[in-house]
Coordinates of C-alpha atoms in Angstrom, one line a residue:
M251 CA 0.3 0.0 0.1
L252 CA 1.4 3.2 -1.0
G253 CA -0.3 5.6 2.0
G254 CA 1.5 3.6 4.4
V255 CA 3.5 0.3 5.5
R256 CA 2.1 -2.3 7.9
Q257 CA 3.9 -3.5 10.6
R258 CA 6.0 -6.8 9.6
P259 CA 4.5 -9.8 10.9
P260 CA 6.7 -11.6 13.3
L261 CA 9.3 -14.1 11.6
G262 CA 11.0 -15.5 14.7
S263 CA 14.4 -13.5 14.2
S264 CA 15.3 -10.5 12.1
V265 CA 15.4 -10.6 8.1
S266 CA 17.6 -7.7 7.4
Q267 CA 19.9 -4.8 9.5
P268 CA 20.8 -1.7 8.0
L269 CA 23.4 -0.6 6.8
P270 CA 25.1 2.1 8.5
G271 CA 25.1 5.7 7.1
R272 CA 22.5 5.4 4.5
S273 CA 18.5 5.1 4.3
R274 CA 16.8 2.0 5.9
R275 CA 15.3 1.3 2.2
Y276 CA 19.1 -0.4 1.5
A277 CA 19.8 -3.0 4.1
V278 CA 21.9 -6.1 3.9
A279 CA 20.3 -9.6 3.4
Q280 CA 20.3 -12.0 6.2
P281 CA 19.5 -15.6 5.6
F282 CA 15.8 -16.7 6.3
P283 CA 14.7 -17.6 9.3
E284 CA 13.9 -21.6 10.0
G285 CA 10.3 -22.3 9.0
W286 CA 9.9 -18.8 6.9
D287 CA 6.5 -18.6 5.3
M288 CA 6.4 -17.1 2.0
E289 CA 2.7 -16.5 2.3
V290 CA 3.3 -13.6 4.5
E291 CA 4.7 -11.5 1.2
D292 CA 0.7 -11.8 0.5
E293 CA 0.6 -9.1 3.0
E294 CA 0.2 -5.9 1.4
G295 CA 2.9 -3.5 3.3
F296 CA 5.4 -6.2 4.2
E297 CA 8.8 -5.8 4.2
E298 CA 12.1 -7.6 3.1
V299 CA 15.3 -7.5 2.2
V300 CA 16.0 -8.6 -1.5
G301 CA 19.7 -8.6 -3.0
G302 CA 20.5 -6.0 -0.4
C303 CA 17.3 -4.0 -1.5
L304 CA 14.5 -3.2 1.3
V305 CA 11.4 -4.2 -0.9
Q306 CA 7.3 -3.5 0.2
H307 CA 5.1 -6.0 -1.3
G308 CA 1.7 -4.7 -2.6
Q309 CA -1.4 -5.5 -4.8
V310 CA -3.9 -3.7 -7.2
W311 CA -7.1 -5.6 -8.4
N312 CA -7.9 -5.8 -12.2
G313 CA -11.8 -6.6 -11.4
D314 CA -11.9 -10.0 -9.6
V315 CA -7.8 -10.6 -10.3
K316 CA -5.4 -9.6 -7.7
I317 CA -2.0 -8.9 -9.2
H318 CA 1.0 -9.1 -6.2
Y319 CA 3.9 -6.5 -6.5
V320 CA 7.2 -5.3 -4.9
E321 CA 8.4 -2.0 -4.7
C322 CA 11.3 0.0 -3.8
G323 CA 13.7 2.9 -4.6
D324 CA 11.7 6.2 -4.8
K325 CA 8.0 6.6 -4.8
N326 CA 8.1 9.8 -6.6
G327 CA 10.8 8.7 -9.2
E328 CA 10.4 7.5 -12.6
L329 CA 8.6 4.3 -12.7
V330 CA 10.6 1.4 -13.9
V331 CA 8.3 -1.8 -14.3
L332 CA 10.4 -5.2 -14.7
I333 CA 8.2 -8.1 -15.8
H334 CA 9.5 -11.9 -15.5
G335 CA 9.0 -15.0 -17.6
F336 CA 9.1 -18.8 -17.2
P337 CA 9.7 -20.2 -14.7
N338 CA 10.4 -17.5 -12.5
F339 CA 8.6 -14.9 -10.7
W340 CA 9.0 -10.9 -9.6
Y341 CA 12.5 -12.4 -7.5
V342 CA 14.3 -13.4 -10.7
W343 CA 14.8 -9.6 -10.8
K344 CA 16.5 -9.7 -7.4
N345 CA 20.1 -8.2 -8.3
Q346 CA 18.8 -5.2 -10.2
F347 CA 16.8 -3.9 -7.6
L348 CA 19.3 -2.0 -5.3
A349 CA 21.3 -0.6 -8.6
L350 CA 18.0 0.9 -10.0
A351 CA 16.5 2.1 -6.6
E352 CA 19.9 3.9 -5.7
A353 CA 19.5 5.4 -9.1
G354 CA 16.3 7.0 -8.4
Y355 CA 13.5 4.9 -9.7
H356 CA 10.8 3.9 -8.2
V357 CA 10.8 0.3 -9.2
V358 CA 8.2 -2.1 -9.2
A359 CA 8.2 -6.3 -10.0
P360 CA 4.9 -7.7 -10.4
D361 CA 4.1 -11.6 -10.7
L362 CA 1.9 -12.1 -13.4
R363 CA -1.7 -13.2 -13.0
G364 CA -1.2 -16.8 -12.4
Y365 CA 2.3 -17.0 -10.7
N366 CA 3.1 -17.1 -7.2
T367 CA 0.9 -14.8 -5.0
S368 CA -1.2 -12.8 -8.0
S369 CA -4.6 -14.6 -8.9
K370 CA -5.0 -17.8 -10.7
P371 CA -7.8 -17.8 -12.8
D372 CA -9.8 -20.6 -14.4
G373 CA -9.9 -20.6 -18.4
I374 CA -6.9 -20.3 -20.5
Q375 CA -8.5 -17.2 -22.4
C376 CA -7.6 -15.5 -18.7
Y377 CA -3.9 -16.0 -19.9
G378 CA -4.4 -14.3 -23.4
R379 CA -3.3 -11.0 -24.5
S380 CA -6.0 -8.6 -23.5
A381 CA -6.3 -9.7 -20.0
V382 CA -2.5 -10.0 -19.6
V383 CA -1.7 -6.3 -20.9
S384 CA -4.4 -4.9 -19.1
D385 CA -3.3 -6.0 -15.6
M386 CA 0.2 -4.1 -16.5
V387 CA -2.0 -1.2 -17.7
L388 CA -3.5 -0.9 -14.1
L389 CA -0.4 -1.0 -12.5
I390 CA 1.2 1.5 -14.3
D391 CA -2.2 3.9 -13.7
H392 CA -2.1 3.0 -10.1
L393 CA 2.1 4.0 -9.2
G394 CA 3.1 5.4 -11.9
N395 CA 1.7 8.8 -11.0
G396 CA 0.1 9.7 -14.3
K397 CA 3.1 8.9 -16.8
P398 CA 4.3 6.4 -18.8
A399 CA 6.5 3.8 -17.2
T400 CA 9.7 2.3 -18.7
V401 CA 8.8 -1.4 -18.7
V402 CA 11.8 -4.2 -18.7
G403 CA 10.7 -7.8 -19.7
H404 CA 12.4 -11.0 -20.0
D405 CA 11.1 -14.4 -21.8
W406 CA 7.2 -14.3 -21.2
G407 CA 7.8 -10.9 -19.8
G408 CA 9.2 -9.7 -22.9
F409 CA 6.2 -10.8 -24.9
V410 CA 4.1 -8.8 -22.1
T411 CA 6.5 -5.9 -22.8
W412 CA 6.2 -6.1 -27.0
A413 CA 2.3 -6.1 -26.7
L414 CA 2.1 -3.6 -24.4
A415 CA 4.1 -1.2 -26.4
E416 CA 1.7 -2.3 -29.0
D417 CA -1.9 -1.7 -28.0
F418 CA -1.2 0.7 -25.0
P419 CA 2.2 2.8 -26.3
Q420 CA 0.9 6.2 -24.4
K421 CA 1.8 3.9 -21.2
V422 CA 5.5 3.1 -22.2
K423 CA 7.9 5.5 -22.2
K424 CA 10.7 2.5 -23.4
A425 CA 10.5 -0.9 -23.7
V426 CA 13.5 -2.7 -22.4
L427 CA 13.9 -6.6 -23.4
A428 CA 16.5 -9.3 -22.1
N429 CA 16.4 -12.6 -24.2
V430 CA 13.1 -12.5 -25.5
P431 CA 12.3 -11.9 -29.9
H432 CA 8.9 -10.1 -30.9
S433 CA 6.1 -12.9 -31.4
S434 CA 6.0 -12.4 -35.0
V435 CA 9.7 -13.4 -35.4
F436 CA 9.4 -16.0 -32.6
G437 CA 6.6 -17.3 -34.7
S438 CA 8.3 -17.7 -37.6
A439 CA 11.4 -19.3 -36.4
L440 CA 9.1 -22.2 -34.9
R441 CA 7.7 -22.5 -38.8
S442 CA 10.9 -22.8 -40.2
S443 CA 13.8 -23.3 -38.2
L444 CA 14.3 -27.1 -37.1
R445 CA 17.1 -25.8 -34.8
Q446 CA 14.6 -23.7 -33.0
I447 CA 11.9 -26.3 -33.1
R448 CA 14.2 -28.5 -31.4
R449 CA 15.1 -25.9 -28.3
S450 CA 11.1 -25.0 -28.0
W451 CA 10.0 -28.5 -27.8
Y452 CA 8.5 -28.0 -24.4
I453 CA 5.8 -25.7 -26.2
G454 CA 3.9 -28.7 -28.1
F455 CA 4.7 -30.8 -24.5
F456 CA 2.6 -28.0 -22.4
Q457 CA -0.3 -28.4 -24.8
L458 CA -1.0 -31.5 -23.2
P459 CA -3.8 -31.4 -20.6
W460 CA -2.8 -32.0 -16.6
L461 CA 0.6 -33.9 -17.6
P462 CA 3.2 -30.9 -17.7
E463 CA 1.8 -30.2 -14.4
W464 CA 1.9 -33.3 -12.5
L465 CA 5.6 -33.6 -14.0
M466 CA 6.7 -30.1 -13.0
T467 CA 5.0 -30.7 -9.2
G468 CA 5.8 -34.3 -8.8
N469 CA 8.3 -35.1 -6.2
G470 CA 8.3 -31.9 -4.2
C471 CA 9.2 -30.0 -7.5
K472 CA 12.0 -32.0 -8.5
T473 CA 11.7 -31.6 -12.1
L474 CA 12.0 -27.5 -11.6
K475 CA 14.6 -28.1 -9.1
A476 CA 16.5 -30.0 -11.4
A477 CA 15.8 -27.2 -14.1
L478 CA 16.8 -24.1 -12.2
G479 CA 19.7 -25.9 -10.3
G480 CA 21.6 -26.5 -13.7
I481 CA 21.6 -22.8 -13.7
P482 CA 25.0 -21.6 -12.3
S483 CA 23.8 -18.0 -11.1
F484 CA 21.2 -19.5 -9.4
Q485 CA 22.4 -20.0 -5.5
P486 CA 20.2 -23.3 -3.6
L487 CA 18.7 -20.1 -2.0
D488 CA 17.3 -18.7 -5.2
V489 CA 15.9 -22.0 -6.5
D490 CA 14.3 -22.5 -3.1
R491 CA 12.2 -19.5 -3.3
H492 CA 11.3 -20.6 -6.4
V493 CA 10.1 -23.7 -5.6
K494 CA 8.6 -22.3 -2.6
A495 CA 6.5 -19.8 -4.7
Y496 CA 6.0 -22.6 -7.6
E497 CA 4.5 -25.2 -4.8
K498 CA 1.8 -22.7 -4.4
A499 CA -1.7 -24.3 -5.5
G500 CA -2.3 -23.5 -9.3
V501 CA 0.5 -21.6 -9.9
I502 CA 2.0 -24.2 -12.9
K503 CA -1.3 -24.4 -14.1
G504 CA -1.2 -20.6 -14.6
A505 CA 2.2 -20.5 -16.2
I506 CA 1.8 -23.1 -18.7
N507 CA -1.4 -21.4 -19.5
Y508 CA 0.3 -18.7 -21.5
Y509 CA 1.8 -21.4 -23.6
R510 CA -1.8 -22.8 -24.1
A511 CA -3.2 -19.1 -24.5
A512 CA -0.6 -18.4 -27.4
F513 CA -1.2 -21.6 -29.0
R514 CA -4.9 -21.1 -29.5
D515 CA -4.0 -17.4 -30.6
Y516 CA -5.2 -15.7 -27.5
W517 CA -2.0 -13.7 -27.7
S518 CA -2.5 -12.5 -31.3
A519 CA -3.7 -8.5 -31.3
V520 CA -7.2 -7.8 -31.5
T521 CA -6.6 -5.2 -34.0
P522 CA -3.6 -5.7 -35.8
R523 CA -1.1 -3.2 -36.3
S524 CA -0.7 -1.6 -40.0
T525 CA 2.2 0.7 -38.4
P526 CA 5.7 -0.2 -36.7
V527 CA 6.2 0.7 -32.6
E528 CA 8.1 3.9 -33.1
L529 CA 9.2 4.4 -29.0
P530 CA 13.0 3.7 -28.1
V531 CA 12.9 -0.4 -27.7
D532 CA 16.3 -1.7 -26.5
L533 CA 17.0 -5.7 -27.0
I534 CA 19.9 -7.1 -24.5
W535 CA 20.6 -10.3 -25.4
G536 CA 22.7 -12.9 -23.7
E537 CA 24.3 -14.5 -26.5
L538 CA 25.0 -18.0 -25.1
D539 CA 21.1 -18.6 -24.8
D540 CA 20.5 -22.5 -25.2
F541 CA 16.8 -21.3 -25.3
L542 CA 16.7 -18.9 -28.7
G543 CA 18.9 -18.6 -31.1
I544 CA 21.0 -15.0 -31.6
E545 CA 19.6 -14.6 -34.7
L546 CA 15.9 -14.0 -33.2
A547 CA 17.5 -10.8 -31.9
V548 CA 16.9 -9.2 -35.8
I549 CA 13.7 -7.1 -35.3
P550 CA 12.3 -6.0 -38.3
S551 CA 11.6 -2.4 -39.2
T552 CA 7.9 -3.7 -40.0
V553 CA 7.8 -4.2 -36.4
A554 CA 9.6 -1.5 -34.8
T555 CA 11.6 1.6 -36.0
N556 CA 13.8 2.8 -33.4
V557 CA 15.8 -0.2 -31.8
V558 CA 18.9 -1.0 -30.6
I559 CA 20.2 -3.9 -30.1
K560 CA 22.9 -4.8 -27.5
L561 CA 25.1 -8.2 -27.3
L562 CA 26.3 -9.9 -24.2
P563 CA 29.1 -12.6 -25.5
H564 CA 29.4 -14.3 -22.2
S565 CA 25.6 -14.0 -20.5
S566 CA 22.8 -16.6 -21.1
H567 CA 19.1 -16.9 -21.4
W568 CA 18.8 -15.2 -17.9
P569 CA 21.5 -12.6 -18.6
M570 CA 20.5 -10.4 -15.2
W571 CA 22.0 -13.0 -13.3
D572 CA 24.9 -14.5 -14.7
D573 CA 27.0 -10.8 -13.9
P574 CA 24.4 -8.6 -12.8
K575 CA 27.0 -5.8 -12.4
Q576 CA 27.2 -6.1 -16.1
F577 CA 23.9 -6.0 -16.7
N578 CA 23.2 -3.4 -14.7
S579 CA 25.3 -1.0 -16.5
V580 CA 23.5 -1.6 -19.5
L581 CA 20.2 -2.0 -18.2
L582 CA 20.8 1.6 -16.6
D583 CA 22.5 3.0 -19.6
S584 CA 18.9 1.7 -21.7
I585 CA 16.6 3.5 -19.5
R586 CA 18.8 6.6 -19.7
S587 CA 19.1 6.6 -22.9
Q588 CA 16.3 8.3 -25.9
H589 CA 17.6 7.1 -29.4
A590 CA 16.9 7.4 -32.7
T591 CA 18.2 4.2 -35.0
P592 CA 17.5 2.6 -37.8
A593 CA 16.1 -0.8 -37.0
D594 CA 16.7 -3.8 -39.1
Q595 CA 20.2 -4.6 -38.4
V596 CA 22.1 -5.8 -35.0
H597 CA 23.9 -3.1 -33.0
E598 CA 27.3 -4.3 -31.3
I599 CA 27.7 -1.2 -29.7
P600 CA 28.0 -1.2 -27.0
V601 CA 29.3 -4.8 -26.8
V602 CA 29.5 -6.1 -23.3
S603 CA 32.6 -8.8 -21.9
S604 CA 32.2 -9.8 -18.5
S605 CA 35.8 -8.5 -17.9
E606 CA 35.7 -5.2 -19.0
G607 CA 32.2 -4.3 -19.0
L608 CA 31.1 -1.7 -21.2
V609 CA 33.1 -0.6 -24.5
D610 CA 32.6 1.5 -27.1

């Protein structure tokens, strides 16, 4: 709740300790207490320390659908919305919170509908384009002080960001995409590239009823643990947070329903665009992505006309985890810059190496 902070529910021990000489907003993360219950994050106003930054939990309602979010930074600052993908939730942005907050931004990371403690409506159509985008419009209206937001999306959150920029450009100051192509580029690759079809085999599997949910949640989310545990930059605590989020009733089904909705054409624009997106778009791409080929990073001028593509040669599908310092530097540069660059080409400036940082 923006108007005030509720008293933190008793957790049995302290979760954070303020840094000397700093605002209480920024604090040192401590291990979670034994038996810590993630359900408390559904308490509006609950605070915890994530990635060294004190974040506050809140919620907005889109009709009967609750959208849970965390926020940090200056609530009078420029709004930056961070939208997660699959198989993640708001926590995937933990390494960006402190950098963005210290830069003066109002940082908001929602759980998409179907994920974590956000509502999980029944019906595949409830996870289509118009429904999901309307959640983000409401969030921006509620927290943006009447101004458009910079929207940053990763994976499925990137598809949401693209749709938001196309359908409600007045709500978006700038779109920043992390390892996600435009849906038209991705769809074309799935029709023509055997390599991409093999990489995206799970999309077809997710169309089956109940079996994907059973496989993902069985044996204490063993499959999810194995998938996330195989990402070198994910620590055991990070995997545990994800498992706790996905163990909640209906989360796996809600998350997979995005793929089912897309397969059933619920993610097509109601009114196809006759003109490309003109607002600034930055595409940050880890070249070691095992799921999406680098060729998908090229955005045709028929899709967007003001695009810059920033390649991270040593990052994977999760560039914000592989090298947070590097990614945050590129992200802050993207948020601050307003460019006008012809699309239809891959820009190698700035190219980033893990050892050198940004180079021209």
